Amino acid sequence: MLGLGVDRLQADINRLLTSLFHQGVLDEQFLQLQQLQDETSPTFVYDVINIYFDESEKLLRSLRLLLMDREFSDYKKIGLHLNQLVGSSSSIGARRVRNVCVAFRSASELNNRPGCLRGLEIVEHEYHYLKNMMHELFQLEQQRLLAAGVRYPM
Amino acid sequence: MGMAAVESHFHVLAVDDSSFDRKLIEKLLQKSSCQVTTVDSGYKALEFLGIESNDPNALSTSPQEVEVNLIITDYCMPGMTGYDLLKKVKESSAFKNIPVVIMSSENVPARISRCLEEGAEEFFLKPVRMADLNKLKPHMMKTKLNNQKLEEIDKPLNVAAAAAAVEPEIKDSAEVGSKILTLQSELEPKQVHLQVAQQEEQTLGNNNKRKSMEEGLSTDRSRPRFECITTAV
């Protein structure tokens, strides 16, 4: 029944992706990433997204530290961090994360501290949602490969 | 470095301070059958090419025999921006003919026109896609053809043989001279054709750029960005 397992898992993957596109969590740039994956780099999407997670979490931690500081005033630095987040989120097709980062950036350009704090909360929320969804996607993908009997260096 | 083996493959030098972006552009270029060298700064790019930079930390090695068919660089980089790098390349007599492409995640019309005026072939908004890279083939072909043309002129025997194939019987050296000129002008049409194709592509590209410039103007100035907050929640 290996074949059936693969088909079911593939259907689950497709359903999850469709839902994420529908919600606007992902956009077509994610498809572009998938198209870049091939035999020479079979884990490309996984690798790239993990780099994105690492870099984003560092940036988010830094943003939180900056804003938690009662004597905070370096809005420019916040702007620079957000530029990076906007850029990398666009590059992997994380549309919702990108959009909330842009909104957050607007608040920082107005030196609006409460707006920034709110913006950060929203970005963290969207980011964690995305991360959970990606983990689910990778798990399904792993299971599908196992079901298909593929050896996979991870 | 295996220079002799690289015939129909283009060699691209990609410059970006973000390791994430470097991985992406490298993959995109590899998918387009390009050989890729990535560096993380304008200084390293100049080093790689062998142009002297003002960076005291740069290694003072002699210029490498490297054929680079295209430089693609991020705009926003600490120290030397992509624009600075563009200027340095265009100022260098050895490398000014290498096409330079600028990438940026920001749609700033003034920035775009500044780069194009300074000699950038294209300006890509990130995220860069395969479709964008396909626009680059004509630019890279041009440098390849230029290099090949120079090689052909260096070999008079081949030229004469080819000239003989073009027109019957070469009588004296004066004729050979004029035949060489004919051959050169025969090569020109090919170049012109490429240039026309390039111009067409560029006009298309320019239209896209103009479009993005206009979009940039309208989204950056008149449309407030706060709408994003409401859609997210």
Coordinates of C-alpha atoms in Angstrom, one line a residue:
Chain A
M1 CA 0.0 0.0 0.0
L2 CA 3.0 2.3 -0.4
G3 CA 1.5 3.9 -3.5
L4 CA -1.7 4.9 -1.6
G5 CA 0.3 6.4 1.2
V6 CA 2.2 8.6 -1.2
D7 CA -0.9 9.8 -3.0
R8 CA -2.7 10.6 0.3
L9 CA 0.3 12.5 1.5
Q10 CA 0.7 14.4 -1.7
A11 CA -2.9 15.4 -1.5
D12 CA -2.4 16.6 2.0
I13 CA 0.6 18.7 0.9
N14 CA -1.4 20.2 -2.0
R15 CA -4.3 21.0 0.3
L16 CA -2.0 22.7 2.8
L17 CA -0.2 24.7 0.1
T18 CA -3.5 25.7 -1.5
S19 CA -4.8 26.9 1.8
L20 CA -1.6 28.9 2.5
F21 CA -1.9 30.6 -0.9
H22 CA -5.6 31.3 -0.3
Q23 CA -4.9 32.9 3.0
G24 CA -2.2 35.0 1.4
V25 CA 0.5 33.5 3.7
L26 CA 2.4 32.5 0.7
D27 CA 2.6 34.0 -2.8
E28 CA 3.9 32.9 -6.2
Q29 CA 7.4 33.6 -5.2
F30 CA 7.3 30.4 -3.2
L31 CA 6.5 28.6 -6.4
Q32 CA 9.5 30.2 -8.0
L33 CA 11.6 28.7 -5.1
Q34 CA 10.2 25.3 -5.7
Q35 CA 11.0 25.5 -9.3
L36 CA 14.6 26.1 -8.4
Q37 CA 14.8 22.8 -6.6
D38 CA 16.2 20.0 -8.7
E39 CA 18.5 16.9 -8.6
T40 CA 21.6 19.0 -8.0
S41 CA 20.0 20.6 -5.0
P42 CA 17.2 18.4 -3.8
T43 CA 16.8 20.2 -0.5
F44 CA 17.0 23.7 -1.8
V45 CA 13.7 24.9 -0.5
Y46 CA 14.3 23.4 2.9
D47 CA 17.8 24.9 3.1
V48 CA 16.7 28.3 2.0
I49 CA 13.8 28.5 4.3
N50 CA 15.9 27.4 7.3
I51 CA 18.4 30.2 6.5
Y52 CA 15.4 32.5 6.4
F53 CA 14.2 31.3 9.8
D54 CA 17.7 31.7 11.4
E55 CA 18.2 35.2 10.0
S56 CA 14.6 36.3 10.8
E57 CA 14.8 35.1 14.4
K58 CA 18.0 37.0 15.0
L59 CA 16.4 40.2 13.6
L60 CA 13.2 39.7 15.6
R61 CA 15.2 39.2 18.8
S62 CA 17.2 42.3 18.1
L63 CA 14.0 44.3 17.4
R64 CA 12.4 43.1 20.7
L65 CA 15.5 44.1 22.7
L66 CA 15.6 47.5 21.1
L67 CA 12.0 48.3 21.8
M68 CA 12.0 46.8 25.3
D69 CA 14.7 49.3 26.2
R70 CA 13.0 52.1 28.0
E71 CA 15.5 54.6 26.7
F72 CA 15.1 53.4 23.1
S73 CA 15.4 56.0 20.4
D74 CA 17.1 54.2 17.5
Y75 CA 14.3 54.1 15.0
K76 CA 16.8 54.1 12.1
K77 CA 18.2 50.8 13.3
I78 CA 14.7 49.3 13.5
G79 CA 14.2 50.5 9.9
L80 CA 17.3 48.8 8.8
H81 CA 16.4 45.5 10.4
L82 CA 12.9 45.7 8.9
N83 CA 14.4 46.4 5.4
Q84 CA 16.2 43.0 5.7
L85 CA 13.1 41.3 6.9
V86 CA 10.9 42.8 4.1
G87 CA 13.5 41.7 1.6
S88 CA 14.0 38.2 2.7
S89 CA 10.3 37.6 3.3
S90 CA 9.6 38.7 -0.3
S91 CA 12.3 36.5 -1.6
I92 CA 10.7 33.3 -0.1
G93 CA 7.2 34.4 -0.9
A94 CA 6.1 35.0 2.7
R95 CA 3.6 37.6 1.7
R96 CA 1.8 38.2 5.0
V97 CA 5.0 38.5 7.0
R98 CA 6.3 40.9 4.4
N99 CA 3.2 43.1 4.6
V100 CA 3.1 43.3 8.4
C101 CA 6.8 44.2 8.3
V102 CA 6.1 47.0 5.9
A103 CA 3.4 48.3 8.3
F104 CA 5.8 48.1 11.2
R105 CA 8.3 50.0 9.2
S106 CA 5.9 52.8 8.6
A107 CA 5.4 53.1 12.4
S108 CA 9.1 53.3 12.9
E109 CA 9.4 56.0 10.2
L110 CA 7.0 58.1 12.3
N111 CA 9.0 57.4 15.5
N112 CA 5.8 55.9 16.9
R113 CA 6.9 53.7 19.8
P114 CA 3.5 52.2 20.7
G115 CA 2.9 51.6 17.0
C116 CA 6.2 49.9 16.8
L117 CA 5.5 47.6 19.7
R118 CA 2.2 46.7 18.2
G119 CA 3.8 46.2 14.8
L120 CA 6.4 43.9 16.4
E121 CA 3.7 41.8 18.1
I122 CA 1.9 41.4 14.8
V123 CA 5.1 40.5 12.9
E124 CA 6.0 37.9 15.6
H125 CA 2.6 36.4 15.4
E126 CA 2.6 36.1 11.6
Y127 CA 6.2 34.8 11.6
H128 CA 5.4 32.0 14.0
Y129 CA 2.3 31.1 12.1
L130 CA 4.4 30.8 8.9
K131 CA 7.1 28.8 10.7
N132 CA 4.5 26.3 12.0
M133 CA 3.0 25.9 8.6
M134 CA 6.4 25.4 7.0
H135 CA 7.3 22.7 9.6
E136 CA 4.0 21.0 8.9
L137 CA 4.8 21.1 5.2
F138 CA 8.3 19.8 5.6
Q139 CA 7.0 16.9 7.8
L140 CA 4.4 15.9 5.2
E141 CA 7.1 16.1 2.6
Q142 CA 9.5 13.9 4.6
Q143 CA 6.7 11.4 5.2
R144 CA 5.9 11.4 1.5
L145 CA 9.5 10.7 0.6
L146 CA 9.7 7.9 3.1
A147 CA 6.5 6.4 1.7
A148 CA 8.0 6.7 -1.8
G149 CA 11.1 4.8 -0.6
V150 CA 13.5 7.6 -1.4
R151 CA 16.8 8.0 0.4
Y152 CA 17.2 11.6 1.5
P153 CA 20.3 13.2 3.0
M154 CA 19.0 15.7 5.6
Chain B
M1 CA 40.7 27.8 -12.7
G2 CA 40.1 25.9 -15.9
M3 CA 39.6 28.8 -18.3
A4 CA 40.1 26.8 -21.5
A5 CA 37.1 24.5 -20.8
V6 CA 34.6 27.4 -20.5
E7 CA 33.2 27.9 -24.0
S8 CA 29.5 28.4 -24.1
H9 CA 29.0 29.0 -20.4
F10 CA 28.8 32.5 -19.0
H11 CA 30.6 33.4 -15.9
V12 CA 28.8 35.8 -13.6
L13 CA 30.1 37.6 -10.6
A14 CA 27.4 38.0 -8.0
V15 CA 27.8 40.5 -5.2
D16 CA 25.5 40.7 -2.2
D17 CA 26.1 41.2 1.5
S18 CA 23.2 38.9 2.5
S19 CA 24.1 35.2 2.6
F20 CA 20.5 34.4 2.0
D21 CA 20.3 36.5 -1.1
R22 CA 23.6 35.1 -2.3
K23 CA 22.3 31.6 -2.1
L24 CA 19.2 32.5 -4.1
I25 CA 21.0 34.4 -6.9
E26 CA 23.6 31.7 -7.1
K27 CA 20.9 29.0 -7.6
L28 CA 19.0 31.2 -10.1
L29 CA 22.2 31.7 -12.1
Q30 CA 23.1 28.0 -12.0
K31 CA 19.7 27.1 -13.2
S32 CA 20.4 29.5 -16.2
S33 CA 23.5 27.5 -16.9
C34 CA 25.9 30.1 -15.7
Q35 CA 29.1 29.7 -13.9
V36 CA 28.8 31.7 -10.7
T37 CA 31.2 33.3 -8.3
T38 CA 29.7 35.0 -5.3
V39 CA 31.3 37.6 -3.1
D40 CA 29.9 39.5 -0.1
S41 CA 31.2 43.0 -0.8
G42 CA 32.1 45.4 -3.5
Y43 CA 35.7 45.4 -2.3
K44 CA 35.9 41.6 -2.8
A45 CA 34.4 42.0 -6.2
L46 CA 37.0 44.5 -7.3
E47 CA 39.7 42.2 -5.8
F48 CA 38.4 39.3 -7.8
L49 CA 38.4 41.3 -11.0
G50 CA 41.9 42.7 -10.2
I51 CA 40.9 46.4 -10.1
E52 CA 42.7 48.3 -7.5
S53 CA 40.4 49.5 -4.7
N54 CA 41.1 52.0 -2.0
D55 CA 40.4 49.4 0.7
P56 CA 43.6 49.0 2.8
N57 CA 42.5 45.5 3.7
A58 CA 42.4 44.4 0.1
L59 CA 45.1 41.9 -1.0
S60 CA 47.5 43.4 -3.4
T61 CA 47.7 40.4 -5.7
S62 CA 48.2 40.8 -9.4
P63 CA 45.0 40.8 -11.6
Q64 CA 43.7 37.3 -12.3
E65 CA 43.1 36.1 -15.8
V66 CA 39.4 35.9 -15.3
E67 CA 36.7 36.2 -17.9
V68 CA 33.6 37.7 -16.3
N69 CA 30.7 38.1 -18.6
L70 CA 28.4 39.9 -16.2
I71 CA 28.4 41.5 -12.8
I72 CA 25.2 41.4 -10.8
T73 CA 25.2 43.3 -7.6
D74 CA 22.9 44.3 -4.7
Y75 CA 22.5 48.1 -4.3
C76 CA 22.4 48.4 -0.5
M77 CA 25.6 47.1 0.9
P78 CA 27.7 48.5 3.7
G79 CA 30.9 50.3 2.8
M80 CA 30.8 50.2 -1.0
T81 CA 27.3 50.3 -2.5
G82 CA 26.3 48.6 -5.7
Y83 CA 26.3 52.0 -7.3
D84 CA 29.9 52.7 -6.1
L85 CA 30.9 49.3 -7.5
L86 CA 29.3 50.1 -10.8
K87 CA 31.2 53.4 -11.1
K88 CA 34.5 51.7 -10.3
V89 CA 33.9 49.1 -13.0
K90 CA 32.9 51.6 -15.6
E91 CA 35.9 53.8 -14.8
S92 CA 38.3 50.9 -15.3
S93 CA 39.6 50.6 -18.8
A94 CA 40.0 46.8 -18.6
F95 CA 36.5 46.1 -17.3
K96 CA 34.2 48.9 -18.4
N97 CA 32.7 46.7 -21.1
I98 CA 31.5 44.1 -18.6
P99 CA 27.7 44.6 -18.3
V100 CA 26.6 45.4 -14.7
V101 CA 23.2 44.7 -13.3
I102 CA 21.9 46.2 -10.1
M103 CA 19.4 44.5 -7.8
S104 CA 17.4 46.2 -5.1
S105 CA 14.5 45.4 -2.8
E106 CA 13.5 49.1 -2.8
N107 CA 11.7 50.7 -5.7
V108 CA 13.2 54.1 -5.7
P109 CA 12.9 55.8 -9.2
A110 CA 15.8 58.2 -8.6
R111 CA 18.0 55.3 -7.6
I112 CA 17.0 53.4 -10.7
S113 CA 17.7 56.2 -13.1
R114 CA 21.0 57.1 -11.4
C115 CA 22.2 53.5 -11.9
L116 CA 21.1 53.3 -15.5
E117 CA 22.7 56.7 -16.3
E118 CA 25.9 55.5 -14.8
G119 CA 25.9 52.6 -17.2
A120 CA 24.0 49.7 -15.6
E121 CA 22.4 47.5 -18.2
E122 CA 19.5 46.5 -16.1
F123 CA 18.0 47.2 -12.7
F124 CA 16.1 44.3 -11.1
L125 CA 13.7 44.6 -8.2
K126 CA 14.1 41.8 -5.7
P127 CA 13.0 39.1 -5.5
V128 CA 14.8 38.4 -8.7
R129 CA 13.2 35.7 -10.9
M130 CA 14.2 33.4 -13.7
A131 CA 12.4 35.7 -16.2
D132 CA 14.6 38.6 -15.2
L133 CA 17.8 36.6 -15.7
N134 CA 16.6 35.5 -19.2
K135 CA 16.9 39.2 -20.1
L136 CA 20.6 39.0 -19.4
K137 CA 21.6 36.5 -22.1
P138 CA 22.0 39.1 -24.9
H139 CA 24.2 41.3 -22.6
M140 CA 26.4 38.4 -21.8
M141 CA 26.5 37.2 -25.5
K142 CA 27.8 40.7 -26.4
T143 CA 30.9 40.4 -24.3
K144 CA 31.5 36.8 -25.4
L145 CA 31.3 37.9 -29.1
N146 CA 33.6 40.9 -28.4
N147 CA 36.2 38.6 -26.9
Q148 CA 35.8 36.2 -29.8
K149 CA 36.1 38.9 -32.4
L150 CA 39.4 40.1 -30.8
E151 CA 40.7 36.5 -31.0
E152 CA 39.8 36.2 -34.6
I153 CA 41.6 39.4 -35.6
D154 CA 44.6 38.2 -33.8
K155 CA 44.9 35.2 -36.2
P156 CA 45.6 36.6 -39.7
L157 CA 45.8 33.1 -41.4
N158 CA 42.2 32.3 -40.3
V159 CA 41.0 35.7 -41.4
A160 CA 42.6 35.3 -44.9
A161 CA 41.1 31.8 -45.3
A162 CA 37.7 33.0 -44.2
A163 CA 38.1 36.0 -46.5
A164 CA 38.9 33.7 -49.4
A165 CA 35.8 31.8 -48.7
V166 CA 33.8 35.1 -48.8
E167 CA 35.3 36.4 -52.1
P168 CA 37.4 34.6 -54.7
E169 CA 41.2 35.1 -54.8
I170 CA 43.1 37.6 -52.8
K171 CA 45.8 39.2 -54.9
D172 CA 47.9 41.4 -52.7
S173 CA 48.2 42.5 -49.1
A174 CA 46.2 45.7 -49.7
E175 CA 43.3 43.5 -50.7
V176 CA 43.8 41.4 -47.6
G177 CA 43.6 44.5 -45.6
S178 CA 40.4 45.5 -47.1
K179 CA 39.1 41.9 -46.8
I180 CA 39.8 42.1 -43.1
L181 CA 37.8 45.3 -42.9
T182 CA 34.9 43.6 -44.8
L183 CA 34.9 40.7 -42.4
Q184 CA 34.8 43.1 -39.5
S185 CA 31.9 44.9 -41.0
E186 CA 30.3 41.5 -41.6
L187 CA 30.6 40.8 -37.9
E188 CA 29.0 44.2 -37.1
P189 CA 25.6 43.3 -38.5
K190 CA 25.5 40.3 -36.1
Q191 CA 26.3 42.8 -33.3
V192 CA 23.7 45.2 -34.5
H193 CA 21.2 42.5 -34.6
L194 CA 22.0 41.7 -31.0
Q195 CA 21.9 45.3 -30.1
V196 CA 18.5 45.6 -31.8
A197 CA 17.3 42.6 -29.8
Q198 CA 18.9 44.1 -26.8
Q199 CA 17.2 47.5 -27.4
E200 CA 13.9 45.7 -27.9
E201 CA 14.5 43.9 -24.6
Q202 CA 15.6 47.1 -23.0
T203 CA 12.6 49.0 -24.2
L204 CA 10.5 46.2 -22.7
G205 CA 12.7 46.3 -19.7
N206 CA 12.4 50.1 -19.7
N207 CA 8.7 49.8 -19.9
N208 CA 8.7 47.5 -16.9
K209 CA 11.1 49.8 -15.1
R210 CA 9.0 52.8 -16.0
K211 CA 6.0 50.9 -14.7
S212 CA 7.7 50.1 -11.5
M213 CA 8.9 53.7 -11.2
E214 CA 5.4 54.9 -11.6
E215 CA 4.1 52.3 -9.2
G216 CA 6.9 53.3 -6.9
L217 CA 5.8 56.9 -7.1
S218 CA 2.2 56.2 -6.4
T219 CA 2.7 53.6 -3.6
D220 CA 5.5 55.5 -1.9
R221 CA 3.9 58.9 -1.9
S222 CA 0.2 58.9 -2.1
R223 CA -1.0 55.6 -0.8
P224 CA -0.8 55.2 2.9
R225 CA 0.8 52.0 4.1
F226 CA -1.4 51.6 7.2
E227 CA -3.9 49.6 5.1
C228 CA -1.6 46.6 5.7
I229 CA -2.3 46.5 9.4
T230 CA -6.0 46.0 8.8
T231 CA -5.6 43.2 6.3
A232 CA -3.2 41.3 8.5
V233 CA -5.5 41.2 11.5

